[in-house]
Structures are given as C-alpha cells and as structure tokens.
JSON list of C-alpha atoms in Angstrom, two decimals:
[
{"chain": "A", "resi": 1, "resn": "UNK", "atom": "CA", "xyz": [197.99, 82.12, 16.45]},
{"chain": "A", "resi": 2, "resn": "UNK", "atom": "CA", "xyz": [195.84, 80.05, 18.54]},
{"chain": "A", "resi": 3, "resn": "UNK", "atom": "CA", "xyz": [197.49, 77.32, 20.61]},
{"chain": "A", "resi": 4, "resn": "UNK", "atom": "CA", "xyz": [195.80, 74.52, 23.08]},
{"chain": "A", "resi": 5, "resn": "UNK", "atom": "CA", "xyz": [197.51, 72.94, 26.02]},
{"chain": "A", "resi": 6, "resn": "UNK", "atom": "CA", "xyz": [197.00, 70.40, 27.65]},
{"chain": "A", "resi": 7, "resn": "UNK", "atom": "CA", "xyz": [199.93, 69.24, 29.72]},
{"chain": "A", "resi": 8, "resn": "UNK", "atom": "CA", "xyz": [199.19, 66.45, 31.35]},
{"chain": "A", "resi": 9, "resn": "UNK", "atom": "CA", "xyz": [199.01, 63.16, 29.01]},
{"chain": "A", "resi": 10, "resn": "UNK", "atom": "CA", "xyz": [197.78, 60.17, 31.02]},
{"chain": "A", "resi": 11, "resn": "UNK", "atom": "CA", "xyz": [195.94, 59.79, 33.90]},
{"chain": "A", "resi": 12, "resn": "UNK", "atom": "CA", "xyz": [194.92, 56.79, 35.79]},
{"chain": "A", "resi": 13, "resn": "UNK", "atom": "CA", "xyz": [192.43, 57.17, 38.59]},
{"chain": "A", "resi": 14, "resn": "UNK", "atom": "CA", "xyz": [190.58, 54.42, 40.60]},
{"chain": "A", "resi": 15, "resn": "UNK", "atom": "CA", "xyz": [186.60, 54.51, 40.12]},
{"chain": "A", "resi": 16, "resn": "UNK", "atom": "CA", "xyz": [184.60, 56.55, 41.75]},
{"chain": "A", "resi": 17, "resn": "UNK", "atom": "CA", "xyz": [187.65, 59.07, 42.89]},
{"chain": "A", "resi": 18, "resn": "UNK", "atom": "CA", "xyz": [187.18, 62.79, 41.60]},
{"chain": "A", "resi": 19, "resn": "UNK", "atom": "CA", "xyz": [189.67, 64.03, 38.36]},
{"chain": "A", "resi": 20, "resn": "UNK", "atom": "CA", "xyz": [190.50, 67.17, 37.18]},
{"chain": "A", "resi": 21, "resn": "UNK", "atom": "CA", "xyz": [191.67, 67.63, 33.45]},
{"chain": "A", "resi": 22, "resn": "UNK", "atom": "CA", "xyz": [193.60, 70.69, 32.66]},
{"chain": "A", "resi": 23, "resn": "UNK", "atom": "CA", "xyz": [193.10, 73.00, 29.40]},
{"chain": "A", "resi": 24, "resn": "UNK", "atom": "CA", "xyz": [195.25, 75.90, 29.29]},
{"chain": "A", "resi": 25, "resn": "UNK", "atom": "CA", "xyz": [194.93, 78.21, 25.63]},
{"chain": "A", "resi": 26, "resn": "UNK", "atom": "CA", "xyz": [196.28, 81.07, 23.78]},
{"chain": "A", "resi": 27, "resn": "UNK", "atom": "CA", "xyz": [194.99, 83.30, 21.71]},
{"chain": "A", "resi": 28, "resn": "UNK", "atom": "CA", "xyz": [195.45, 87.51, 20.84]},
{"chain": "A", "resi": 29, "resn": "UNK", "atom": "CA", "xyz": [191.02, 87.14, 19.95]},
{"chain": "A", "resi": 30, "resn": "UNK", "atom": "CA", "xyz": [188.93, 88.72, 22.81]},
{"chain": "A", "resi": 31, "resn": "UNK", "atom": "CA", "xyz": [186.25, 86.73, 21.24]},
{"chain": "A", "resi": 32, "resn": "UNK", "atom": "CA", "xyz": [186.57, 83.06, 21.36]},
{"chain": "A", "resi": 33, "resn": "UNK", "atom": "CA", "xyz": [185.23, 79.98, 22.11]},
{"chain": "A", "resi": 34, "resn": "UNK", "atom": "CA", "xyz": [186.34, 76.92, 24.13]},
{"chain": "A", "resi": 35, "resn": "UNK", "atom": "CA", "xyz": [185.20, 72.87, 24.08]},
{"chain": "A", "resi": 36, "resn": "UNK", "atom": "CA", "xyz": [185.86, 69.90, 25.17]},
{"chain": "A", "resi": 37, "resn": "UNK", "atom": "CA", "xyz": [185.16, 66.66, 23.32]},
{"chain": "A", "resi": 38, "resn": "UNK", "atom": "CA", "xyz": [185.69, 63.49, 24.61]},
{"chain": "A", "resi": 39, "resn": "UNK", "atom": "CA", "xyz": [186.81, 60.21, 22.07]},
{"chain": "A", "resi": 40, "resn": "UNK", "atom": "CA", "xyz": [186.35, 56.95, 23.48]},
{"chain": "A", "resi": 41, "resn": "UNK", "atom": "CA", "xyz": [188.15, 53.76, 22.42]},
{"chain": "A", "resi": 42, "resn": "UNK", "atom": "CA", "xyz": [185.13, 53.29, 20.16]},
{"chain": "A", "resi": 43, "resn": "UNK", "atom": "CA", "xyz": [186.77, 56.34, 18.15]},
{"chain": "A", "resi": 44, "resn": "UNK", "atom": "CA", "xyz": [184.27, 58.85, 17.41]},
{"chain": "A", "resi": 45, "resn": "UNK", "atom": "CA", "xyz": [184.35, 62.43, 19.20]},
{"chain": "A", "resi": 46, "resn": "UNK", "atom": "CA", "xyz": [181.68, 63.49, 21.44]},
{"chain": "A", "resi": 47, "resn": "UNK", "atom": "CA", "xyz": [180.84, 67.28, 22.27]},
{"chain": "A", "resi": 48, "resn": "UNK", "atom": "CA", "xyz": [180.49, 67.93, 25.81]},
{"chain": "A", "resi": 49, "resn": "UNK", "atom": "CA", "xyz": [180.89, 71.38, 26.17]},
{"chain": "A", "resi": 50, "resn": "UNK", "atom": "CA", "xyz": [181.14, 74.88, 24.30]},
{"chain": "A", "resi": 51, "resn": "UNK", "atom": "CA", "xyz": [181.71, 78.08, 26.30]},
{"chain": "A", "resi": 52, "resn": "UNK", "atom": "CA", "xyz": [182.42, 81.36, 24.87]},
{"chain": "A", "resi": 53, "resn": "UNK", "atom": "CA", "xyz": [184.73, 83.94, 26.04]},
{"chain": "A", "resi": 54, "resn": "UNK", "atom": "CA", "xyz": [182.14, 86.29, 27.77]},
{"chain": "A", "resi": 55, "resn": "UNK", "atom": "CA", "xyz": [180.91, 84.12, 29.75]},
{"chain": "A", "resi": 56, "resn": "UNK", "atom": "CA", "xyz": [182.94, 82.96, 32.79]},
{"chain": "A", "resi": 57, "resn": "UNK", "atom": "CA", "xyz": [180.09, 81.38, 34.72]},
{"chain": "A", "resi": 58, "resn": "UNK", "atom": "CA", "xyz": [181.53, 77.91, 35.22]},
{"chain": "A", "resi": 59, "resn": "UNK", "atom": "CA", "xyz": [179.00, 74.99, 34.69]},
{"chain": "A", "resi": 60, "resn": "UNK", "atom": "CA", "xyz": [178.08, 71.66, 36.30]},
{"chain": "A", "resi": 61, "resn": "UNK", "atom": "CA", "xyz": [176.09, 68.86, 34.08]},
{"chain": "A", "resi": 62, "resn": "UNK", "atom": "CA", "xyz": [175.63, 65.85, 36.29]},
{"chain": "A", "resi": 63, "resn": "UNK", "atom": "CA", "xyz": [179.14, 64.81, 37.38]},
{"chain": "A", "resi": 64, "resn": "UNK", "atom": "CA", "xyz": [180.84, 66.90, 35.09]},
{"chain": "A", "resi": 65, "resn": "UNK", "atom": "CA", "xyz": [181.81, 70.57, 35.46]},
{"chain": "A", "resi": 66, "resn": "UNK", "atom": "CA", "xyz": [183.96, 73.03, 34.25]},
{"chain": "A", "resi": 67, "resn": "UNK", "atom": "CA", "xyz": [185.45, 75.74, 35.30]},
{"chain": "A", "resi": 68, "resn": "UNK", "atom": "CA", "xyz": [186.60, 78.55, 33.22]},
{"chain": "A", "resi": 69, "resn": "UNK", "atom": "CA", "xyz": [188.95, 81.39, 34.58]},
{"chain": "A", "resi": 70, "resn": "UNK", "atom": "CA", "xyz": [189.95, 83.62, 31.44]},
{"chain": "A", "resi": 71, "resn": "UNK", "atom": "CA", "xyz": [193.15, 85.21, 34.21]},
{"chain": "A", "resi": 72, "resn": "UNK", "atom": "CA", "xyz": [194.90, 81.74, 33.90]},
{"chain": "A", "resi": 73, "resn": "UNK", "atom": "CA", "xyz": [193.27, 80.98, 30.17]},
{"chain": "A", "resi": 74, "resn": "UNK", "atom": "CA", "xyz": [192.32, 78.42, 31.93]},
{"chain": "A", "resi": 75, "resn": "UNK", "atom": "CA", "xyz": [189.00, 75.98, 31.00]},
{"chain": "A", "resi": 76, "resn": "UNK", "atom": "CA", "xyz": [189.66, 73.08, 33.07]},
{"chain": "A", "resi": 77, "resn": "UNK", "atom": "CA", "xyz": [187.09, 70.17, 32.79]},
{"chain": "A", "resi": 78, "resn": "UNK", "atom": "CA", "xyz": [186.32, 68.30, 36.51]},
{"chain": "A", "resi": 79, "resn": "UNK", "atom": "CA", "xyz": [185.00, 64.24, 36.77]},
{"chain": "A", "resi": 80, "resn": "UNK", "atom": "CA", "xyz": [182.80, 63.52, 39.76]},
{"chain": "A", "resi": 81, "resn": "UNK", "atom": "CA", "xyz": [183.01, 59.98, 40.93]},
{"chain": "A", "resi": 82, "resn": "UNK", "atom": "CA", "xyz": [184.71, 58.75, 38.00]},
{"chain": "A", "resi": 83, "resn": "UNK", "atom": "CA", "xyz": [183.06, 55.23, 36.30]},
{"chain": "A", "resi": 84, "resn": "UNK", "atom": "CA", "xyz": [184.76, 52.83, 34.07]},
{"chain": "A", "resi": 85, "resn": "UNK", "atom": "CA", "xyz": [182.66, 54.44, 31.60]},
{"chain": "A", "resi": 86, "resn": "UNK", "atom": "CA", "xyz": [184.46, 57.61, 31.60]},
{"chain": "A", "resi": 87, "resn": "UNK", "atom": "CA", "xyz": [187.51, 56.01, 30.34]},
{"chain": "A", "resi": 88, "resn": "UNK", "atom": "CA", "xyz": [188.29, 57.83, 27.10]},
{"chain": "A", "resi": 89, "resn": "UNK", "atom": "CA", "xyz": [190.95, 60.48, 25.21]},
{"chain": "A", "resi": 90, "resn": "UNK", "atom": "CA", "xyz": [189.30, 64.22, 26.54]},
{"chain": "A", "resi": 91, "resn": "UNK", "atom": "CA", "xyz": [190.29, 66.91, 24.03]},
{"chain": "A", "resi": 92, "resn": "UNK", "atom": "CA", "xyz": [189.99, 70.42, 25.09]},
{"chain": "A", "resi": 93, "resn": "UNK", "atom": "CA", "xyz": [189.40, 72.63, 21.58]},
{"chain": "A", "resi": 94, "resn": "UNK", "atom": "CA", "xyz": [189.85, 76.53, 21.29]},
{"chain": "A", "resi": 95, "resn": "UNK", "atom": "CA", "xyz": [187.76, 78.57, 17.66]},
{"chain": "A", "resi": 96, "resn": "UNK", "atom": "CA", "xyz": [188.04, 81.94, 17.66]},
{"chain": "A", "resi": 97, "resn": "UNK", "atom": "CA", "xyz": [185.21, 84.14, 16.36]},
{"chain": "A", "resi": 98, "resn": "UNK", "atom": "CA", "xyz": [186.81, 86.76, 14.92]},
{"chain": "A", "resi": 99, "resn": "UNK", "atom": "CA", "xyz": [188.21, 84.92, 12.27]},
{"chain": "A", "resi": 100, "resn": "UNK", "atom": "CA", "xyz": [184.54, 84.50, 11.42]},
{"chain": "A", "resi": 101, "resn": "UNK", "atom": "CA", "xyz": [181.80, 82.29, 12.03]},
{"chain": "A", "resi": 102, "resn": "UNK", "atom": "CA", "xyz": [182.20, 78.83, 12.56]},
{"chain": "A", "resi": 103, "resn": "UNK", "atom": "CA", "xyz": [185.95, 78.61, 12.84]},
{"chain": "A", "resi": 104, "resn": "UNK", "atom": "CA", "xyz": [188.30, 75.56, 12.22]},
{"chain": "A", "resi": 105, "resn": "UNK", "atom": "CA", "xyz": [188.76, 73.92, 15.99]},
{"chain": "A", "resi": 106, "resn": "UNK", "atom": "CA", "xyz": [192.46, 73.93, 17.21]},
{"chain": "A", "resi": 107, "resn": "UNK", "atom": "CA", "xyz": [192.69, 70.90, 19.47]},
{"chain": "A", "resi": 108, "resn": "UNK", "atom": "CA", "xyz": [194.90, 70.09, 22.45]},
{"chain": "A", "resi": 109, "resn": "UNK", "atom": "CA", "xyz": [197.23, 67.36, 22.12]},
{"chain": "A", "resi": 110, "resn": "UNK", "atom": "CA", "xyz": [194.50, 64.84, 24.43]},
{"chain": "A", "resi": 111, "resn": "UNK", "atom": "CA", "xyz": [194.72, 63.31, 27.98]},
{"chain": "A", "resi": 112, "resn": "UNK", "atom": "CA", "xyz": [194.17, 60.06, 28.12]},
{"chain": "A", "resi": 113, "resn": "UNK", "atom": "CA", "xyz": [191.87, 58.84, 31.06]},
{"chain": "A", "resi": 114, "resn": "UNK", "atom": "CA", "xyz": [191.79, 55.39, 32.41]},
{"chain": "A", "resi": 115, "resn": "UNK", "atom": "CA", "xyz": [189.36, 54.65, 35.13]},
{"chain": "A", "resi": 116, "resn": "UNK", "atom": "CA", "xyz": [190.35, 51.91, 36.70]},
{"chain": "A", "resi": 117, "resn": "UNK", "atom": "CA", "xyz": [187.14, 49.53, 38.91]},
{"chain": "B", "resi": 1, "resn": "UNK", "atom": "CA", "xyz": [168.13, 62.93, 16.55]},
{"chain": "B", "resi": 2, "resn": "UNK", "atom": "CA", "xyz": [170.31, 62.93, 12.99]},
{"chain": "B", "resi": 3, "resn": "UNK", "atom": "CA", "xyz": [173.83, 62.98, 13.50]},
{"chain": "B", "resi": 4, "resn": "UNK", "atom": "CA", "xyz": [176.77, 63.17, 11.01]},
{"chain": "B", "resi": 5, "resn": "UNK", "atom": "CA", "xyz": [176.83, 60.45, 8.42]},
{"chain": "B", "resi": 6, "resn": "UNK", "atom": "CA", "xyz": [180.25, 59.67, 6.81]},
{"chain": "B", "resi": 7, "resn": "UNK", "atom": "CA", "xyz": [181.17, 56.80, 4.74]},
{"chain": "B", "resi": 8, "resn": "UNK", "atom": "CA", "xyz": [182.93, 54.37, 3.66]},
{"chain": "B", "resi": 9, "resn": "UNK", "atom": "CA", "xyz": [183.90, 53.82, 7.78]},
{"chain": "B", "resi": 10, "resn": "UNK", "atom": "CA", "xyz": [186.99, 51.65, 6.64]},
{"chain": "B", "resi": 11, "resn": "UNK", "atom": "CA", "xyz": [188.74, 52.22, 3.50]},
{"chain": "B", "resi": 12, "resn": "UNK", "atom": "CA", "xyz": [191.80, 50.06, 2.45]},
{"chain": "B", "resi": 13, "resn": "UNK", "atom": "CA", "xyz": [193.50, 51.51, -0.67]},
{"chain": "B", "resi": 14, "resn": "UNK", "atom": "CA", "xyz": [197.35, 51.20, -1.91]},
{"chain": "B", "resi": 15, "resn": "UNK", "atom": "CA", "xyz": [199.96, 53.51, -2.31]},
{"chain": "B", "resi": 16, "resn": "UNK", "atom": "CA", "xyz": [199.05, 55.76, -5.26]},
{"chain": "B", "resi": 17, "resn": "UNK", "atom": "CA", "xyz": [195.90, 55.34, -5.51]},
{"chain": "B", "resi": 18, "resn": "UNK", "atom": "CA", "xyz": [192.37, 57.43, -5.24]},
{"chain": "B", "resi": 19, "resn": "UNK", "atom": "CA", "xyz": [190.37, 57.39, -2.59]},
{"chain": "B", "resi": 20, "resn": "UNK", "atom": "CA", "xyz": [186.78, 59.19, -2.20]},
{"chain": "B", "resi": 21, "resn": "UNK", "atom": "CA", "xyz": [185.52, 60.21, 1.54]},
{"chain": "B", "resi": 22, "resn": "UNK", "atom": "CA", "xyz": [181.53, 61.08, 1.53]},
{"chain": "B", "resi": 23, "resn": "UNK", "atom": "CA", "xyz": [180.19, 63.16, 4.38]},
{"chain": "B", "resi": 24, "resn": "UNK", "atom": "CA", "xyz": [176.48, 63.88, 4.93]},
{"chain": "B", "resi": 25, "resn": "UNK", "atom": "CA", "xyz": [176.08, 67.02, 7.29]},
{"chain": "B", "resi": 26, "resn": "UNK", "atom": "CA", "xyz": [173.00, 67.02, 9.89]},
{"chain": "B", "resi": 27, "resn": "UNK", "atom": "CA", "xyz": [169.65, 68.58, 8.33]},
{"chain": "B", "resi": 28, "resn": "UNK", "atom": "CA", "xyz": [169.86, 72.18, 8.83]},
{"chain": "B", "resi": 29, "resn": "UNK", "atom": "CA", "xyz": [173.67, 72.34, 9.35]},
{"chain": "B", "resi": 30, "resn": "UNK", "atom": "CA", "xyz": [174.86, 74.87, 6.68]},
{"chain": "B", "resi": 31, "resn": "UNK", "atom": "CA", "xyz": [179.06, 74.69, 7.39]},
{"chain": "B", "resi": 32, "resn": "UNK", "atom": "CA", "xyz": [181.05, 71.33, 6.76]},
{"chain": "B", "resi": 33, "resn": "UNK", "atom": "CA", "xyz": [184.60, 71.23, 8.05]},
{"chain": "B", "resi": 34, "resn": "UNK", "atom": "CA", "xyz": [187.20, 67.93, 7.41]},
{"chain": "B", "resi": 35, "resn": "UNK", "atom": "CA", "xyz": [189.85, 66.82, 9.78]},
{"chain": "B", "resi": 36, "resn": "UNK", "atom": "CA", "xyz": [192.68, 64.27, 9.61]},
{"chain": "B", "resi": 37, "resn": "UNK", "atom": "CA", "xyz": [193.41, 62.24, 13.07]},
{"chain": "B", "resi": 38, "resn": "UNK", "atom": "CA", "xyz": [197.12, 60.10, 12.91]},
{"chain": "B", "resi": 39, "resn": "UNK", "atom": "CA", "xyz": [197.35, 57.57, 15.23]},
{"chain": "B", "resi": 40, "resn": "UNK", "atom": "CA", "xyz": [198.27, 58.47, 18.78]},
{"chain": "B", "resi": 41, "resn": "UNK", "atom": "CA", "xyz": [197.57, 62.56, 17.20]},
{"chain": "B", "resi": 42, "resn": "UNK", "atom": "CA", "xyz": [195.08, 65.44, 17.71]},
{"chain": "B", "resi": 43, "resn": "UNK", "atom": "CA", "xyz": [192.63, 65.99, 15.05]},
{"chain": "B", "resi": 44, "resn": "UNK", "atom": "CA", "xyz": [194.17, 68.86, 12.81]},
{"chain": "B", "resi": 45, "resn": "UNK", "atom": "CA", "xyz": [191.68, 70.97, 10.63]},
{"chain": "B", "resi": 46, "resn": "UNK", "atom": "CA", "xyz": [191.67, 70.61, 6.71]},
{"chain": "B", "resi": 47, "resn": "UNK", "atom": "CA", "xyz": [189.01, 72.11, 4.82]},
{"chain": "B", "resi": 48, "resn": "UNK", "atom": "CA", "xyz": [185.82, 73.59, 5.48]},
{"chain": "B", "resi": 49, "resn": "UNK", "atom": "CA", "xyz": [182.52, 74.64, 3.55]},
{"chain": "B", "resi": 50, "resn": "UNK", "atom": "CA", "xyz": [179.80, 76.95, 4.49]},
{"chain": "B", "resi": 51, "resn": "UNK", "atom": "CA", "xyz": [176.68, 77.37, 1.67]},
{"chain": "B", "resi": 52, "resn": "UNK", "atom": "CA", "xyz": [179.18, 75.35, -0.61]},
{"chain": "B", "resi": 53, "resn": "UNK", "atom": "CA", "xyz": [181.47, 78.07, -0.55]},
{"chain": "B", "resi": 54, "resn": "UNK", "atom": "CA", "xyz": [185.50, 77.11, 0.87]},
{"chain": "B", "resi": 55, "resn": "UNK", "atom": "CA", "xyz": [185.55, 78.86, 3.75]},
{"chain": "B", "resi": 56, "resn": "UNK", "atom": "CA", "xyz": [188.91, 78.03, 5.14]},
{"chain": "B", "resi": 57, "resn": "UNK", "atom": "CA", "xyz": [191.53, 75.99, 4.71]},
{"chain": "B", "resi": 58, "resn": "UNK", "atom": "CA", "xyz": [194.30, 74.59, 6.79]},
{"chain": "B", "resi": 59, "resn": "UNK", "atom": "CA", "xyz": [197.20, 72.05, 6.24]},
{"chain": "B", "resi": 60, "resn": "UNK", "atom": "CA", "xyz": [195.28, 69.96, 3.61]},
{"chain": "B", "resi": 61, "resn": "UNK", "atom": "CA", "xyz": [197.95, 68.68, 1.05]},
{"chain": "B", "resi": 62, "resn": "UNK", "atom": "CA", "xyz": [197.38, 69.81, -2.86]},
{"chain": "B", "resi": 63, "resn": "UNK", "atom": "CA", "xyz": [197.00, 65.82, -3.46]},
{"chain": "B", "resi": 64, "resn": "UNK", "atom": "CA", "xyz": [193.50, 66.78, -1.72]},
{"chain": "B", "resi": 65, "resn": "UNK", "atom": "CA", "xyz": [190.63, 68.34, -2.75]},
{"chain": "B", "resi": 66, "resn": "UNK", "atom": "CA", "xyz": [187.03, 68.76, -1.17]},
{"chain": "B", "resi": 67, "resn": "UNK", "atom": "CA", "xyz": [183.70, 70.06, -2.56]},
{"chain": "B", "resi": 68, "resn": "UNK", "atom": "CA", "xyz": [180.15, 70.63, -1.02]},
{"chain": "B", "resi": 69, "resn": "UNK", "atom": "CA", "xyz": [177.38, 69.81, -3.16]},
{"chain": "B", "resi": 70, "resn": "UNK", "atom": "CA", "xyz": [173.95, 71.46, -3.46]},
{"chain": "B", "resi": 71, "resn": "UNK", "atom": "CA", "xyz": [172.33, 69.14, -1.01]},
{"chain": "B", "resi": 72, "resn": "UNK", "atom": "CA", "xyz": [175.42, 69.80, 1.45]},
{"chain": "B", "resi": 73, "resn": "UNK", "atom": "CA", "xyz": [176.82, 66.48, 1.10]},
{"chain": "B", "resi": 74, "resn": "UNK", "atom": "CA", "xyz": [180.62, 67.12, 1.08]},
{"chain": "B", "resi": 75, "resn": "UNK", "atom": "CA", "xyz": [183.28, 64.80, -0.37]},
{"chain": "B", "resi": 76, "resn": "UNK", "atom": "CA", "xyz": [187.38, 64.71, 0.11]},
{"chain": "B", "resi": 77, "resn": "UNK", "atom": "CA", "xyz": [189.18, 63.49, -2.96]},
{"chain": "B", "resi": 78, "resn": "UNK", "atom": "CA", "xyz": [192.54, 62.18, -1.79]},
{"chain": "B", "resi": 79, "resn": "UNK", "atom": "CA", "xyz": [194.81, 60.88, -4.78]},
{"chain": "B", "resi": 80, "resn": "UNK", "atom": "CA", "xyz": [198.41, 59.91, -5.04]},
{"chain": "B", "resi": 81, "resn": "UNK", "atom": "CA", "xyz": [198.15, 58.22, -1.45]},
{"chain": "B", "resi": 82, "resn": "UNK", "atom": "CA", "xyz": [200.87, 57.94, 0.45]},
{"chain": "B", "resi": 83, "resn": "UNK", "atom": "CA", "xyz": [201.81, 56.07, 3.76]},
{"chain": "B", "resi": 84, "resn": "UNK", "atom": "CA", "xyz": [201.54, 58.75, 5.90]},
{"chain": "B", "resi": 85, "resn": "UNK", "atom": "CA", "xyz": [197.81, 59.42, 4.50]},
{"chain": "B", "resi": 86, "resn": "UNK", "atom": "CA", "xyz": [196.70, 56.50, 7.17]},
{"chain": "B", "resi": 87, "resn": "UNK", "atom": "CA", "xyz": [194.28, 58.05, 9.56]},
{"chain": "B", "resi": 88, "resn": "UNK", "atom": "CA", "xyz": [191.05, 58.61, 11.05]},
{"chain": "B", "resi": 89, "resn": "UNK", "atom": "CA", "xyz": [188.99, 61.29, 8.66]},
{"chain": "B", "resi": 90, "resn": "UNK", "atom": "CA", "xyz": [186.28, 63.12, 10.65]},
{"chain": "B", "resi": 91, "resn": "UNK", "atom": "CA", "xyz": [183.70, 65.13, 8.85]},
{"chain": "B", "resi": 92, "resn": "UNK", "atom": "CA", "xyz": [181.73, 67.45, 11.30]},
{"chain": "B", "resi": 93, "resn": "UNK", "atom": "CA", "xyz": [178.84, 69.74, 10.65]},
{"chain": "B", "resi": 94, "resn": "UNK", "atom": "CA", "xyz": [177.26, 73.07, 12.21]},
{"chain": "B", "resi": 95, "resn": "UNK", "atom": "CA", "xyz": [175.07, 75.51, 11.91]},
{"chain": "B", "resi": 96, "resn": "UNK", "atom": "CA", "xyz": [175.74, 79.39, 11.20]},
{"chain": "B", "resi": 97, "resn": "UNK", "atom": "CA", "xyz": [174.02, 81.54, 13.95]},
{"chain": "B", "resi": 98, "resn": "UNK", "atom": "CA", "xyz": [175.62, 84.75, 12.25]},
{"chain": "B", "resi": 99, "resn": "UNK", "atom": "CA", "xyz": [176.85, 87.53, 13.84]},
{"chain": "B", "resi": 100, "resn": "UNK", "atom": "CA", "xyz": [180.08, 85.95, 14.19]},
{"chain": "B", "resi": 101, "resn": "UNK", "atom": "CA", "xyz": [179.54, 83.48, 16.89]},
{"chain": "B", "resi": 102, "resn": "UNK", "atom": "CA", "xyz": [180.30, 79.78, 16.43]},
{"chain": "B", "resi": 103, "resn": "UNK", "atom": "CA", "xyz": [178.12, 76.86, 17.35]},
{"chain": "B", "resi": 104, "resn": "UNK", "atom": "CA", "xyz": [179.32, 73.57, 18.33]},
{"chain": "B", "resi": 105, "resn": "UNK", "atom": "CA", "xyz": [180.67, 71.29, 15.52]},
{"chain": "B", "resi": 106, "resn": "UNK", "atom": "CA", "xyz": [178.95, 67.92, 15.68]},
{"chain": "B", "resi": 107, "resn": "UNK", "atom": "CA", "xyz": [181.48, 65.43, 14.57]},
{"chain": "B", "resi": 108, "resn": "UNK", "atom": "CA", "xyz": [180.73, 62.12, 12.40]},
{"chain": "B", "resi": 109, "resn": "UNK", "atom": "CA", "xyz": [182.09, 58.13, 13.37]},
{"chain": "B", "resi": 110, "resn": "UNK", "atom": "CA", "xyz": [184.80, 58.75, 11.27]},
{"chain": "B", "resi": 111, "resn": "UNK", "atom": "CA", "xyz": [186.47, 56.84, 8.20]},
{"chain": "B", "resi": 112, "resn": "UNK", "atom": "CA", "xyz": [189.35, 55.01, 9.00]},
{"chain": "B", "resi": 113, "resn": "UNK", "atom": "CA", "xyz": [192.17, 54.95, 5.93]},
{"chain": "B", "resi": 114, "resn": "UNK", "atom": "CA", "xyz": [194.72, 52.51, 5.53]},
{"chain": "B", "resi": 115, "resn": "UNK", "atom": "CA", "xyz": [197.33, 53.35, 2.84]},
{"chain": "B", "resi": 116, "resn": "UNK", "atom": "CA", "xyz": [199.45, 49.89, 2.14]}
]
C-alpha cells in the first residue's frame, strides 16, 4: 500500500528566511510518481510539481526547488526567501503507475506554513 | 487557460437529504477523479472516471454514487446526508498519456458542503 509522510505539521518562519518541507513515501511500485500541491487559505489546491520515479534530477523553479533522493524516499520541497505569500497548507502526493494510468493521489497529512513579515 | 469548473461552490443541505455535485473537466482531459477534504484533513480519493468508464474507486460510501457523461461532465450524487458528510469536494481532471504514466491532476475550487 502506498503511504505519504509528512512529519512535520506547522511551521512558522519569518519572511524572507529559507524553509525546507519534508515528504517522506512508501510504496512496493518501482514506477511511481510524486507531487506537491500547495492549498492556500483561499482553499483550492494548486499543482506545483510532478516528478516520476526515474528521474532523480532535482529541480529549481524560481525560489522553489525540490530535491528528490529515492535512498531516503525522500521528495523534499525547499522555499527560497520565503514571502507572506507563500503562506499556505503544502501537500506532498504519491500515484503509482502500475496500478495504471492516472492513479488516485494518496496525500500526506499537510504542513502548514506561516510566513510571518 | 481553462481550468476545472465545479459547482454549486457552497451547498447547504440537511440531514437526509440529496445533494448533486457537478464537475466540468478541462477540454481535452479524458480521466475525472472526486475527493472528499474534512476540515483540518488530507484530501482522500473517492471515485474516478476515465472515457466514462469507473476506473477506480476508493472509500466512497454506498450513499454515493458518481457518473461521467458523454461530454465528460461528471456528477457525485450524495443522498441520505449525514453530519460527517461536511467537507470540501474537489473534482480534478487529467489527461491519459498511455503507456501507463500519469499526468498531473488539475484540481477544481472546490464545493464546500454543509450537512445541518
């Protein structure tokens, strides 16, 4: 069965200070793939990221990046010089593709990010 | 550019009653899946459709049922509400590359139902 992690619940930073948000997963698939959405307080869900499981190239989009290291199952999601802005839930989200295209998302249980001016 | 239409965005029903949830995938998105959000909660996978076909199914309650339609509108028929039915409803939509790889799900604003 496929299980995310994401241990750490709330975290409070002060703007413009750099935040890492951890994503740890499990699954017996060799082919999967890995997301992370983020919800503001506005509600809806926002996809940032999809990686799949042959590619371990981590990736850097402005002030986000991401860094995926499949010897931890790790995809752990980095903020830049954190804004006000960025203050949201961040849900890391695991699919696996053997079960066929397009599978159902298993999410993490959220961290909640407050950025604090 | 499009993106996931879902509506009502509020609902308000009572206990017992029916409730209809209308999702309206992006143009060219062939799979539909529903999920259920409680407050404070993860989104947890319910139904999904690709070419109006179920093609899974996860912890959707038999008070439930879901369709996809010809023009790949989907709708989730919720009767006998309950309490514990209050939540966010996300529709989201992608398309089927094939081969067994998965493209990002796009997800819609949401419909927020409150069971009284």
């Amino acid at each position: 069965a496929q299980k995310v992690t994401q241990a750490q619940t709330e975290i409070s930073v002060v703007e413009k200070e750099d935040v890492t948000l951890d994503c740890v997963y499990e699954t017996r698939d060799t082919t999967y793939y890995l997301f992370w959405y983020k919800q503001p307080p506005s509600g809806e869900l926002v996809f940032l990221i999809r990686r799949n499981s042959f590619d371990e190239q981590n990736e850097i989009s402005g002030r986000y990046s991401w860094n995926f290291q499949k010897s931890t199952s790790s995809f752990n999601f980095t903020i830049t010089a954190s804004q006000v802005v960025d203050s949201a839930v961040y849900f890391c989200a695991l699919s696996e593709g053997a079960a066929g295209a397009n599978s159902k998302l298993t999410f993490g249980k959220g961290i909640t990010l407050s950025v604090r001016p | 550019a499009a993106g996931v239409i879902q509506s009502p965005r509020h609902l308000i029903k009572e206990k017992r009653e029916t409730a209809t949830l209308k999702c309206y995938p992006i143009p060219r998105h062939d799979t539909v899946y529903w999920y259920q959000q409680g407050p404070g909660q993860d989104p947890q996978f319910l139904i999904s459709f690709y070419e109006k076909m179920q093609s899974d199914k996860g912890s959707i309650p038999d008070r439930f049922s879901a369709q996809q339609f010809s023009d790949y509108h989907s709708e989730l028929n919720m009767s006998s509400l309950e309490l514990g039915d209050s939540a966010l409803y996300f529709c989201a939509s992608s398309r089927n590359p094939g081969g067994g790889s998965s493209y990002e799900q796009y997800f819609g604003p949401g419909t927020r139902l409150t069971v009284t």
